[in-house]
PDB file of C-alpha atoms in Angstrom:
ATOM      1  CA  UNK A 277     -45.736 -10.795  41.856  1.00  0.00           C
ATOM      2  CA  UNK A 278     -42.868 -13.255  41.877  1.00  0.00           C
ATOM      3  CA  UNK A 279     -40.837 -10.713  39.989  1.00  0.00           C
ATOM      4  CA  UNK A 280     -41.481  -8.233  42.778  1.00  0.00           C
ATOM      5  CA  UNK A 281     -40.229 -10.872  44.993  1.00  0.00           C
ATOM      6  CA  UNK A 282     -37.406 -11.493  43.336  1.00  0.00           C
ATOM      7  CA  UNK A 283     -36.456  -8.380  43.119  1.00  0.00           C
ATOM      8  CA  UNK A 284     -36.943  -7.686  47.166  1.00  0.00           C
ATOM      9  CA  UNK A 285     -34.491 -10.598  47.248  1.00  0.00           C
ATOM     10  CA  UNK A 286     -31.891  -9.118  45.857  1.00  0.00           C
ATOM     11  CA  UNK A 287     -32.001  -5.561  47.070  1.00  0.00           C
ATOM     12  CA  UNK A 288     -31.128  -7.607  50.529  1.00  0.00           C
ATOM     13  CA  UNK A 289     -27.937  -9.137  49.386  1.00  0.00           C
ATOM     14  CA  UNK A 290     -24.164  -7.515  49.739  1.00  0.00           C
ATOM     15  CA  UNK A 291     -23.876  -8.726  46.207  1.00  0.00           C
ATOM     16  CA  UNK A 292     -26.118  -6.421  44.563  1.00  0.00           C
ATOM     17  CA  UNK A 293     -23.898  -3.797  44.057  1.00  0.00           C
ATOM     18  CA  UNK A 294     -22.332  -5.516  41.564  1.00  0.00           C
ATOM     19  CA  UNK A 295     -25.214  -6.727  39.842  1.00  0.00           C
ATOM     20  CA  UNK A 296     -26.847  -3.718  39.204  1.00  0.00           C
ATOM     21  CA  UNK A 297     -22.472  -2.508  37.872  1.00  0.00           C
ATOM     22  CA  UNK A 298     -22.697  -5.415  35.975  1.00  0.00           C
ATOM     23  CA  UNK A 299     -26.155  -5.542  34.109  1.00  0.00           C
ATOM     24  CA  UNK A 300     -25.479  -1.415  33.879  1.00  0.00           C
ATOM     25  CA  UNK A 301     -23.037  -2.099  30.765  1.00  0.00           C
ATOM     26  CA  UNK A 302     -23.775  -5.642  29.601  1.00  0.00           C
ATOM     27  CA  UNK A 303     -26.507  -4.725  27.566  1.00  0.00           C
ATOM     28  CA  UNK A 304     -24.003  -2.304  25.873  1.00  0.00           C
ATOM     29  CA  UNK A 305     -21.925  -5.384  24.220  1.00  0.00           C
ATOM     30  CA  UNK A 306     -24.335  -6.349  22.316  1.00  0.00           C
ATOM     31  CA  UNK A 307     -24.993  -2.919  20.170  1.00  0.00           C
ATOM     32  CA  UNK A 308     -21.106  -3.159  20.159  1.00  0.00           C
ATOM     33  CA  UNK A 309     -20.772  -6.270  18.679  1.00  0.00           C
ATOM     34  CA  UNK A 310     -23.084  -5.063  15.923  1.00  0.00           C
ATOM     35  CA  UNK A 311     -22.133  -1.612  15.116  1.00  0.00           C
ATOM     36  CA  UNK A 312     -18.632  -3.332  14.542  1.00  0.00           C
ATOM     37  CA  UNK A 313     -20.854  -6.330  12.593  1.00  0.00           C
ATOM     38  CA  UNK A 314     -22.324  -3.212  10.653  1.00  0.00           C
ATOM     39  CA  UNK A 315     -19.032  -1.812   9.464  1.00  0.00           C
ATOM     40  CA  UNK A 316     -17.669  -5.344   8.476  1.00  0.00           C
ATOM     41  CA  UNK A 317     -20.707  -5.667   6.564  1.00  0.00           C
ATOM     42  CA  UNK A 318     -20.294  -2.353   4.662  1.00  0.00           C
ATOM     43  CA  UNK A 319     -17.225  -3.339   3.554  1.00  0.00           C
ATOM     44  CA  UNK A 320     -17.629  -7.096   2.565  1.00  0.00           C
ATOM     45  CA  UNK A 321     -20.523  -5.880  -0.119  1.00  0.00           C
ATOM     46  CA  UNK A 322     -18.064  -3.255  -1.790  1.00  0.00           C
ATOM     47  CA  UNK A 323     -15.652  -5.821  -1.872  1.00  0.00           C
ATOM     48  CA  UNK A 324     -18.060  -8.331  -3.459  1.00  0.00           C
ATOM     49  CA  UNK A 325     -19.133  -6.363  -5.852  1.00  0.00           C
ATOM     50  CA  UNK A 326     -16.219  -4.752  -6.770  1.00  0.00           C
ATOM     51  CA  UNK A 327     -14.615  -6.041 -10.537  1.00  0.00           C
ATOM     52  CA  UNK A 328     -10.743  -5.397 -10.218  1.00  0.00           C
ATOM     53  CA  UNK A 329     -10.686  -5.205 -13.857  1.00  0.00           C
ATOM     54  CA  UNK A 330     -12.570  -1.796 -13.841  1.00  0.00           C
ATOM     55  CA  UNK A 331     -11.134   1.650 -12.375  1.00  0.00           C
ATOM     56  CA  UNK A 332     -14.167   2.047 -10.175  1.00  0.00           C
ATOM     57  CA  UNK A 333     -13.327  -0.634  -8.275  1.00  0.00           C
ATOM     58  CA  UNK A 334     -10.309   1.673  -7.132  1.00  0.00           C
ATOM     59  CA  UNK A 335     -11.783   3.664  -4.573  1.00  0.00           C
ATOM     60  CA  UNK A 336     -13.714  -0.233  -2.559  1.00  0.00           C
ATOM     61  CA  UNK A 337     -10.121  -2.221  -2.708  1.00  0.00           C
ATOM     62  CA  UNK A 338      -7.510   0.037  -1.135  1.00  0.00           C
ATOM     63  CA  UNK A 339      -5.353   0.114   1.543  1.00  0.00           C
ATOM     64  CA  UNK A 340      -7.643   2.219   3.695  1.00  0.00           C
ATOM     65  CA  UNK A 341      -9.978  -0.562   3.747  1.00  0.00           C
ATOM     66  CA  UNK A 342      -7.412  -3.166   4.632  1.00  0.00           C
ATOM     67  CA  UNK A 343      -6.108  -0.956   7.655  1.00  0.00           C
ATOM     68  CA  UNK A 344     -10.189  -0.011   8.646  1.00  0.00           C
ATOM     69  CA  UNK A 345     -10.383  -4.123   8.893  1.00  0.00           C
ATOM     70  CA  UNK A 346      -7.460  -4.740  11.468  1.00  0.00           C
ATOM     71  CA  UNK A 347      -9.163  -1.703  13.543  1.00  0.00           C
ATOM     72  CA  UNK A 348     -12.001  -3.563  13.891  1.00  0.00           C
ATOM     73  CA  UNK A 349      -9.984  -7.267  14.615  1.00  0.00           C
ATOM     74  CA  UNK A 350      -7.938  -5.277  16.948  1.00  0.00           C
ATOM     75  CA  UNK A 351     -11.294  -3.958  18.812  1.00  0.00           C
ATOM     76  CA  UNK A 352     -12.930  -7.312  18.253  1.00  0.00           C
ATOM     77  CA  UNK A 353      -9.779 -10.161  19.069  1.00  0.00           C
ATOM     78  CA  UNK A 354      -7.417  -7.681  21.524  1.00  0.00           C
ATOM     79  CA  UNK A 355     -10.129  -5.363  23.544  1.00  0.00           C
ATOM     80  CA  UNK A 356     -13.598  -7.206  23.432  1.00  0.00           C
ATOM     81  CA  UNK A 357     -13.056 -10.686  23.488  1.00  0.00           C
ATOM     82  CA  UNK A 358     -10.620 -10.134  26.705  1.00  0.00           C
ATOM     83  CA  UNK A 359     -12.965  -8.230  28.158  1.00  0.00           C
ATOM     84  CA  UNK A 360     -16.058 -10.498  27.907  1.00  0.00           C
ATOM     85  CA  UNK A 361     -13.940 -13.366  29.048  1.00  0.00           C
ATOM     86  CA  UNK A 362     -12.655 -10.983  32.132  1.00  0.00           C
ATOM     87  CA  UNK A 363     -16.109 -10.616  33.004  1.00  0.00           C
ATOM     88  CA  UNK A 364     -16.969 -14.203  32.962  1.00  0.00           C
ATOM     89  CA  UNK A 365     -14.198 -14.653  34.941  1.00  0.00           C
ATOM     90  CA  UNK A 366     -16.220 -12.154  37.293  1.00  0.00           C
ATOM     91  CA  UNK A 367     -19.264 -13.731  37.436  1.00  0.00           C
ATOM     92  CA  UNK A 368     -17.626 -17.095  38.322  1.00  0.00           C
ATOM     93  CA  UNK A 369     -15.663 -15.539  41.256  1.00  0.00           C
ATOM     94  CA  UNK A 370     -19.083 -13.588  42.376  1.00  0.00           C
ATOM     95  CA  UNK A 371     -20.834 -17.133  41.925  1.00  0.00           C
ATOM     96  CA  UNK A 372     -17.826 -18.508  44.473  1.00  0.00           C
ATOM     97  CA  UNK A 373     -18.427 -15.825  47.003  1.00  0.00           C
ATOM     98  CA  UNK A 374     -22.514 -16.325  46.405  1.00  0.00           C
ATOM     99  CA  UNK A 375     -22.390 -19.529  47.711  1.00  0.00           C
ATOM    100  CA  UNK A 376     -19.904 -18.831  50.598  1.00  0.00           C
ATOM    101  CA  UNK A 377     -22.635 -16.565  51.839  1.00  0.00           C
ATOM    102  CA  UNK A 378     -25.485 -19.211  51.448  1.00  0.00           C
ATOM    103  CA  UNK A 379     -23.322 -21.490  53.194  1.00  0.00           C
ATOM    104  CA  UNK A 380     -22.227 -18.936  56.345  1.00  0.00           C
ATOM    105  CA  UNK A 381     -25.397 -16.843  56.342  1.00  0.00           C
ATOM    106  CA  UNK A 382     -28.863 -19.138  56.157  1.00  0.00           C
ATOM    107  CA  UNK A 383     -30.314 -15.679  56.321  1.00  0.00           C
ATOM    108  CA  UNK A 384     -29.560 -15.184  52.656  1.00  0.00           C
ATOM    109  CA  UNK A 385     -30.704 -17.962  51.599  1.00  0.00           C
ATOM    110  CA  UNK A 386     -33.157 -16.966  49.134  1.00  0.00           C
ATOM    111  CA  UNK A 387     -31.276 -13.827  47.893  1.00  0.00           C
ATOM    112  CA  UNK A 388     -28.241 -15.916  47.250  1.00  0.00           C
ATOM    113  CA  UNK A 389     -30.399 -18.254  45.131  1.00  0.00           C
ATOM    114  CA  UNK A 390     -31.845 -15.408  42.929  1.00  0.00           C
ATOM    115  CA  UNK A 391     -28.517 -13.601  43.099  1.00  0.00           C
ATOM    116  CA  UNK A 392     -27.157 -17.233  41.801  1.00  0.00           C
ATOM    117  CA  UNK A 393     -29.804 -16.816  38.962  1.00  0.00           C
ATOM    118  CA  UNK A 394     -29.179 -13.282  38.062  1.00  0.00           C
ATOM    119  CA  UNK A 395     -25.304 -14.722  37.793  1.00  0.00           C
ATOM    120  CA  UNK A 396     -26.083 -17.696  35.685  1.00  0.00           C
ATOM    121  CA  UNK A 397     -27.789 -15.385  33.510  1.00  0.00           C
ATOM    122  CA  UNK A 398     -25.286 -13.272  33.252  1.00  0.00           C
ATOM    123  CA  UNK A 399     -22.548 -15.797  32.380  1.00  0.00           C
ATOM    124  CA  UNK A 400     -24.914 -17.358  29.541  1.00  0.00           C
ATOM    125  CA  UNK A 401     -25.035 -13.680  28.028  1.00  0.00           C
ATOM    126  CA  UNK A 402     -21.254 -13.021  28.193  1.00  0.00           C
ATOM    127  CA  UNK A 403     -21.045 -16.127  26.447  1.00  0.00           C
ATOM    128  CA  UNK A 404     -22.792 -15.373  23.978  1.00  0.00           C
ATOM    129  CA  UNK A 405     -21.484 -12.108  23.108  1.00  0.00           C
ATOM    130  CA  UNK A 406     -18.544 -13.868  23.266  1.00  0.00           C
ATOM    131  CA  UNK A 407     -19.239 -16.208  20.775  1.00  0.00           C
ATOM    132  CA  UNK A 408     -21.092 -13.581  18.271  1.00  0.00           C
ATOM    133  CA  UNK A 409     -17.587 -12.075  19.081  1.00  0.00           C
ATOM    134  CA  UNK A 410     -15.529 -15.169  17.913  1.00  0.00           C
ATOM    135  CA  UNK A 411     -17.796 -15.210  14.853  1.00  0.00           C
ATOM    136  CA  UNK A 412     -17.045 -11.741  13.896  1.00  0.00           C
ATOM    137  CA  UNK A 413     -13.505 -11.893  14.483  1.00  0.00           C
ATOM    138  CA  UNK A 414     -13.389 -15.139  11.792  1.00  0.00           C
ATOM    139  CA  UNK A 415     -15.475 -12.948   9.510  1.00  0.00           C
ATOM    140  CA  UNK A 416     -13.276  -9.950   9.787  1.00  0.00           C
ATOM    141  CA  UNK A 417     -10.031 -12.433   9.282  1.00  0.00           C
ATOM    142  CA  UNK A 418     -11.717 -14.028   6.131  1.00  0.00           C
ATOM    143  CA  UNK A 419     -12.543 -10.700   4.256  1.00  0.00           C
ATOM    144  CA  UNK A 420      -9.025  -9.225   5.255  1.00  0.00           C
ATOM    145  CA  UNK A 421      -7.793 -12.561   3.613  1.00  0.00           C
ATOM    146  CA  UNK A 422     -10.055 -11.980   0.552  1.00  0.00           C
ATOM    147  CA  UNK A 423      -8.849  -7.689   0.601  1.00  0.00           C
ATOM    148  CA  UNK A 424      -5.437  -8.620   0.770  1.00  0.00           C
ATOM    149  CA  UNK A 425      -5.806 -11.339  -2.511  1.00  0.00           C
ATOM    150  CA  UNK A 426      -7.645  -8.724  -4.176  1.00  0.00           C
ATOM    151  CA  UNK A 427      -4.917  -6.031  -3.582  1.00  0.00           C
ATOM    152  CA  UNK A 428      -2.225  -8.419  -5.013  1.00  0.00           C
ATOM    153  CA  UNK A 429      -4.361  -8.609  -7.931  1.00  0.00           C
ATOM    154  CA  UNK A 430      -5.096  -5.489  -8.383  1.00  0.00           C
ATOM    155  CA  UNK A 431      -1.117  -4.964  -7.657  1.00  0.00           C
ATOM    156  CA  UNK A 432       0.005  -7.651 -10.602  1.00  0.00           C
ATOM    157  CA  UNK A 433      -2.097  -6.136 -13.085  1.00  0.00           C
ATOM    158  CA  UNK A 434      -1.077  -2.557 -12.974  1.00  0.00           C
ATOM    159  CA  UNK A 435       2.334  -4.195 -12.986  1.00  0.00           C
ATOM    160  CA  UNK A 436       1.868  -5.520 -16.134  1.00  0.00           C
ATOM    161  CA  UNK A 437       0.409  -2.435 -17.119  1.00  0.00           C
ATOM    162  CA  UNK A 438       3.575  -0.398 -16.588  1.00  0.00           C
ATOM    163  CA  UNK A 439       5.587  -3.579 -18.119  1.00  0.00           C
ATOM    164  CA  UNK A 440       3.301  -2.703 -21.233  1.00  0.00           C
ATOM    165  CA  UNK A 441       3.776   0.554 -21.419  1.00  0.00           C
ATOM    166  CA  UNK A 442       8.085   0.281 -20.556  1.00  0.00           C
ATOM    167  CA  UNK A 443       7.491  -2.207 -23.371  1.00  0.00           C
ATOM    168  CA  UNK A 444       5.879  -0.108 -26.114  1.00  0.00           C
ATOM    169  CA  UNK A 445       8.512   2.873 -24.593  1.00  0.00           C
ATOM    170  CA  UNK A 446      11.124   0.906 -25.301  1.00  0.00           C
ATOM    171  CA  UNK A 447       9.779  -0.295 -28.597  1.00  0.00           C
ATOM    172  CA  UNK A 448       9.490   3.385 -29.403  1.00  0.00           C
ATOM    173  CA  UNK A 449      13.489   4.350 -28.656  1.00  0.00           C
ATOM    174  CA  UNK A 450      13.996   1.067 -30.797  1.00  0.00           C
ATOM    175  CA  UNK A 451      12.143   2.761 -33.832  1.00  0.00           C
ATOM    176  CA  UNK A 452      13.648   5.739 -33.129  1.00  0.00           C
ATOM    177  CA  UNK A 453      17.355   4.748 -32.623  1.00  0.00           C
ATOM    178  CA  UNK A 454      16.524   2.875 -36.408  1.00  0.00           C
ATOM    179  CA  UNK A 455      15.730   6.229 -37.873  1.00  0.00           C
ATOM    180  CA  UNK A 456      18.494   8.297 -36.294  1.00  0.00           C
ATOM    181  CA  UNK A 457      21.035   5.153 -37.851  1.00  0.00           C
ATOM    182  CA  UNK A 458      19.309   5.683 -41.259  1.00  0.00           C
ATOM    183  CA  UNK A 459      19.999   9.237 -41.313  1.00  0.00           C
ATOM    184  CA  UNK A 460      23.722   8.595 -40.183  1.00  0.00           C
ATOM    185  CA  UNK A 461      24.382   6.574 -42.431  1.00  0.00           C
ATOM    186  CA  UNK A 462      22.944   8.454 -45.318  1.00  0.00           C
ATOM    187  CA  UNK A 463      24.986  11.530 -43.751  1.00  0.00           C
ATOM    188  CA  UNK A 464      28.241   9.803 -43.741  1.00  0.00           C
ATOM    189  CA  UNK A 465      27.197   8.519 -47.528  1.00  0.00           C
ATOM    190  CA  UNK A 466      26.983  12.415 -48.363  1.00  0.00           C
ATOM    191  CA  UNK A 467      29.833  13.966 -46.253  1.00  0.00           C
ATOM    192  CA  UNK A 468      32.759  12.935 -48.292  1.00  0.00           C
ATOM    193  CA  UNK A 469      31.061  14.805 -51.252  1.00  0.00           C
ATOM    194  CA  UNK A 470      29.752  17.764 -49.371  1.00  0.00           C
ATOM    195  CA  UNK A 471      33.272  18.302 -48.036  1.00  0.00           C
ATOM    196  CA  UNK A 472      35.250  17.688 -51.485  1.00  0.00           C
ATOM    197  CA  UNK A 473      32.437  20.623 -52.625  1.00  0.00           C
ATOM    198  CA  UNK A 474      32.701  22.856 -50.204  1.00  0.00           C
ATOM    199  CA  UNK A 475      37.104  22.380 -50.113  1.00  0.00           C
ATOM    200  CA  UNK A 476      37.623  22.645 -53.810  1.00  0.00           C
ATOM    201  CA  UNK A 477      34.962  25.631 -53.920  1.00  0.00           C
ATOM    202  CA  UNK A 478      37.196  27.733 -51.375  1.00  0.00           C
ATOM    203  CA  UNK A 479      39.059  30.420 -52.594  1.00  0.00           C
ATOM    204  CA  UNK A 480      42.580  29.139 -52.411  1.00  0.00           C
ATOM    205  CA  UNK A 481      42.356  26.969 -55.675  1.00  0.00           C
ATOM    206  CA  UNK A 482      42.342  28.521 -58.669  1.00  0.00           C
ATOM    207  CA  UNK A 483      41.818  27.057 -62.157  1.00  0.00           C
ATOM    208  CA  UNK A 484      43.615  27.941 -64.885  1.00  0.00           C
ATOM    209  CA  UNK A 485      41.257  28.303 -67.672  1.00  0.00           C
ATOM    210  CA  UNK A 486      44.125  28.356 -70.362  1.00  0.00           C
ATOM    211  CA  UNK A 487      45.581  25.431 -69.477  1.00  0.00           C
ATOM    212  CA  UNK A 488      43.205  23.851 -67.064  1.00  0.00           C
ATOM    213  CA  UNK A 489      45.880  23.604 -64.184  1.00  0.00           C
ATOM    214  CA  UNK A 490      45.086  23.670 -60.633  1.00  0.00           C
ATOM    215  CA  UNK A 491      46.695  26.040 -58.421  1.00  0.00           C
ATOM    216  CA  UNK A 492      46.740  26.887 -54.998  1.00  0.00           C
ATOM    217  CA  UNK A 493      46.729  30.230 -53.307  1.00  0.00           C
ATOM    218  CA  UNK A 494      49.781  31.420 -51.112  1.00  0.00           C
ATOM    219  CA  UNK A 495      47.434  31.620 -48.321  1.00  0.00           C
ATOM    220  CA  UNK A 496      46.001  28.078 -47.992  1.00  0.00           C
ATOM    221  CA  UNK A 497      48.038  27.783 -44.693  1.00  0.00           C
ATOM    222  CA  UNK A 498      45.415  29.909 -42.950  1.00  0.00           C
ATOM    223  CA  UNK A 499      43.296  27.240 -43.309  1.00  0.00           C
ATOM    224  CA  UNK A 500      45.375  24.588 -42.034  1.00  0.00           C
ATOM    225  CA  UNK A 501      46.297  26.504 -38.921  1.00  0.00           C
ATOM    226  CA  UNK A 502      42.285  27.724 -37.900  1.00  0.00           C
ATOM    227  CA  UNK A 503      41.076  24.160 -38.840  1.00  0.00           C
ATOM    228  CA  UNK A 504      43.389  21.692 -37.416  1.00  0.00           C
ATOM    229  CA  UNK A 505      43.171  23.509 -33.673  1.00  0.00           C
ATOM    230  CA  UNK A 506      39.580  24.304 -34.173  1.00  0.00           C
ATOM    231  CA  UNK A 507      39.104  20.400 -35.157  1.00  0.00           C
ATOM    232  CA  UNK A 508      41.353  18.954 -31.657  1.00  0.00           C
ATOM    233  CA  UNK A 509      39.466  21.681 -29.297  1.00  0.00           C
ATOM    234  CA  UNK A 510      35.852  20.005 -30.251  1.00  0.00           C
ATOM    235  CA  UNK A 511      37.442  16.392 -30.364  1.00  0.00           C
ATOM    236  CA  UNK A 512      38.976  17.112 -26.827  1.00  0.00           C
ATOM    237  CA  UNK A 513      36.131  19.035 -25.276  1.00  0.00           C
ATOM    238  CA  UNK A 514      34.021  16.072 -26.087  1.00  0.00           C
ATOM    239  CA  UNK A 515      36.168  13.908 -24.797  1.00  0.00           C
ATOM    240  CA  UNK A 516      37.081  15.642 -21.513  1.00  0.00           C
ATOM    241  CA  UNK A 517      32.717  15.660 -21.341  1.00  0.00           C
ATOM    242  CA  UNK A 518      32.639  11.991 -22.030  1.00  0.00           C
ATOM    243  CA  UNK A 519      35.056  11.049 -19.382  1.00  0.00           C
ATOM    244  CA  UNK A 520      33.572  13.191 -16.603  1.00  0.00           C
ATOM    245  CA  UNK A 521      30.175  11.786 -17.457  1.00  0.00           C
ATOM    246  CA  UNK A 522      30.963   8.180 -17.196  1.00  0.00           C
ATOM    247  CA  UNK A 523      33.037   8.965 -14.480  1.00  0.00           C
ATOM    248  CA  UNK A 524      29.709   9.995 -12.796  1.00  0.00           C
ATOM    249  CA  UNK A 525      27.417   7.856 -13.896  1.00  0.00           C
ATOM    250  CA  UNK A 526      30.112   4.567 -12.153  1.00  0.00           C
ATOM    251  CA  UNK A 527      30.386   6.631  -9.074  1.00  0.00           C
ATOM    252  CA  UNK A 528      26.370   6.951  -8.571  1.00  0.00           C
ATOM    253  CA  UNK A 529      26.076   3.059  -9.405  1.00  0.00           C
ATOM    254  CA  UNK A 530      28.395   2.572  -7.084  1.00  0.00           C
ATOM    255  CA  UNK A 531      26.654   4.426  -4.224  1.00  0.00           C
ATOM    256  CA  UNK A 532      23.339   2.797  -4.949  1.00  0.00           C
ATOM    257  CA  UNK A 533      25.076  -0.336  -4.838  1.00  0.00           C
ATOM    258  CA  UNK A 534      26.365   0.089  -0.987  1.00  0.00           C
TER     259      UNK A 534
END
C-alpha cells in the first residue's frame, strides 16, 4: 500500500520524466561493470598460470592481451567513470530543482519528498558503480603492470636465446675458418712441389740420357707468353672485383649511417 502511494506521488511530479530516463539505463551499469570484470578476470588466470619458461605460455602473454587490457581501461577510466560521475552530477542538479519546487509549489510537497528519495537513491547507486568502477580500473592497471613485466621477460629470454644461438653460429665459422687455414696451409706446404712436378714434367725439357744434361725445347717461350698474361688477367680481375666490392660494402655503411 505505501508503495502504491509512493508511486501515485511521483506520477504527479514534472520530475518524473527523468526518473523513469534515469532508472531506464542505471540498472544497465551494473551488468557493464561486470561483463568488463568478466573479461579482466579471464585474462588475469591465464596470466597466473602461465610459466614463461614453457612455449605454451606463448599464446596467454602476448601483445594481444596487453592491447585487449587498455580497451577495457579505456572503457572503464575514459567512457564509464565520466559518465557515472556526469550522472551524479545529474541527480544533484535534479535534487536542486526538487527542492525549488517544494519550496514554490506546497502542492508538491509529498511528490518532491519521494522524488527526493528516488534521487538519493539514485546517487548512492551511481556511487557505487562508480566505485566498483574505480576498483576495476586499479585491477585492470595492476595486471597490465604484471603483462607488461611478463612480456619483458619473456622478451630477455628469447634474447638470450638468439645471443646463444649467434654464439654457437659464430663458434661454428670459428671451427670452420680453423679447418679452411689447415688446409691452406697444408696446400701452400704442397704447391711448391706440385708445381716443380708438373714444370719439369712438361714437354720442353728434355734429358739427355747419354750424358744426363738438361735441355730445353726451342718452344718454351709459348709458355711464357700464355702464362704470364693468363696469370695478370686473374690477378687483375680479382682485384678490379675486390675494389668494387669494398667500394660497396663503405657506400651501404655509409647510408645506414645517415
Amino acid at each position: 500500500m505505501a508503495e502504491s502511494s509512493h508511486r501515485a506521488q511521483l506520477t504527479r511530479h514534472p520530475l518524473t520524466v527523468h526518473l523513469i530516463i534515469i532508472w531506464s539505463y542505471l540498472a544497465n551499469w551494473q551488468d557493464h561493470i561486470e561483463s568488463l570484470a568478466s573479461d579482466l578476470e579471464q585474462i588475469r588466470r591465464r596470466i597466473d598460470v602461465a610459466d614463461i619458461s614453457e612455449p605454451d605460455a606463448i599464446p596467454a602473454i602476448n601483445p594481444e592481451r596487453l592491447q585487449t587490457l587498455r580497451h577495457i581501461e579505456d572503457k572503464i577510466v575514459c567512457k564509464a567513470c565520466k559518465c557515472l560521475r556526469s550522472n551524479i552530477v545529474l541527480v544533484k542538479t535534479l535534487m536542486s530543482i526538487n527542492t525549488a519546487f517544494a519550496t514554490k509549489i506546497p502542492s508538491l510537497g509529498e511528490s518532491s519528498y519521494s522524488v527526493h528519495q528516488e534521487l538519493q537513491i539514485m546517487e548512492h547507486r551511481l556511487e557505487s558503480h562508480i566505485n566498483a568502477a574505480e576498483t576495476l580500473a586499479q585491477r585492470v592497471q595492476a595486471t597490465l603492470g604484471l603483462l607488461t613485466n611478463l612480456l619483458d621477460i619473456g622478451n630477455q629470454a628469447n634474447s638470450r636465446e638468439i645471443s646463444t644461438r649467434i654464439l654457437r653460429l659464430t663458434q661454428e665459422g670459428v671451427d670452420d675458418n680453423a679447418t679452411v687455414k689447415v688446409i691452406t696451409v697444408f696446400t701452400l706446404i704442397y704447391l711448391p712441389a706440385s708445381f716443380v712436378a708438373s714444370f719439369l714434367g712438361m714437354n720442353v725439357f728434355d734429358f739427355k740420357s747419354e750424358d744426363g744434361s738438361l735441355r730445353a725445347s726451342p718452344q718454351f717461350w709459348i709458355y711464357v707468353v700464355t702464362t704470364v698474361p693468363l696469370t695478370m688477367l686473374t690477378v687483375g680481375a680479382w682485384y678490379l672485383y675486390k675494389t668494387r666490392h669494398n667500394k660497396l660494402r663503405k657506400a651501404k655503411s655509409f647510408a645506414e649511417s645517415v
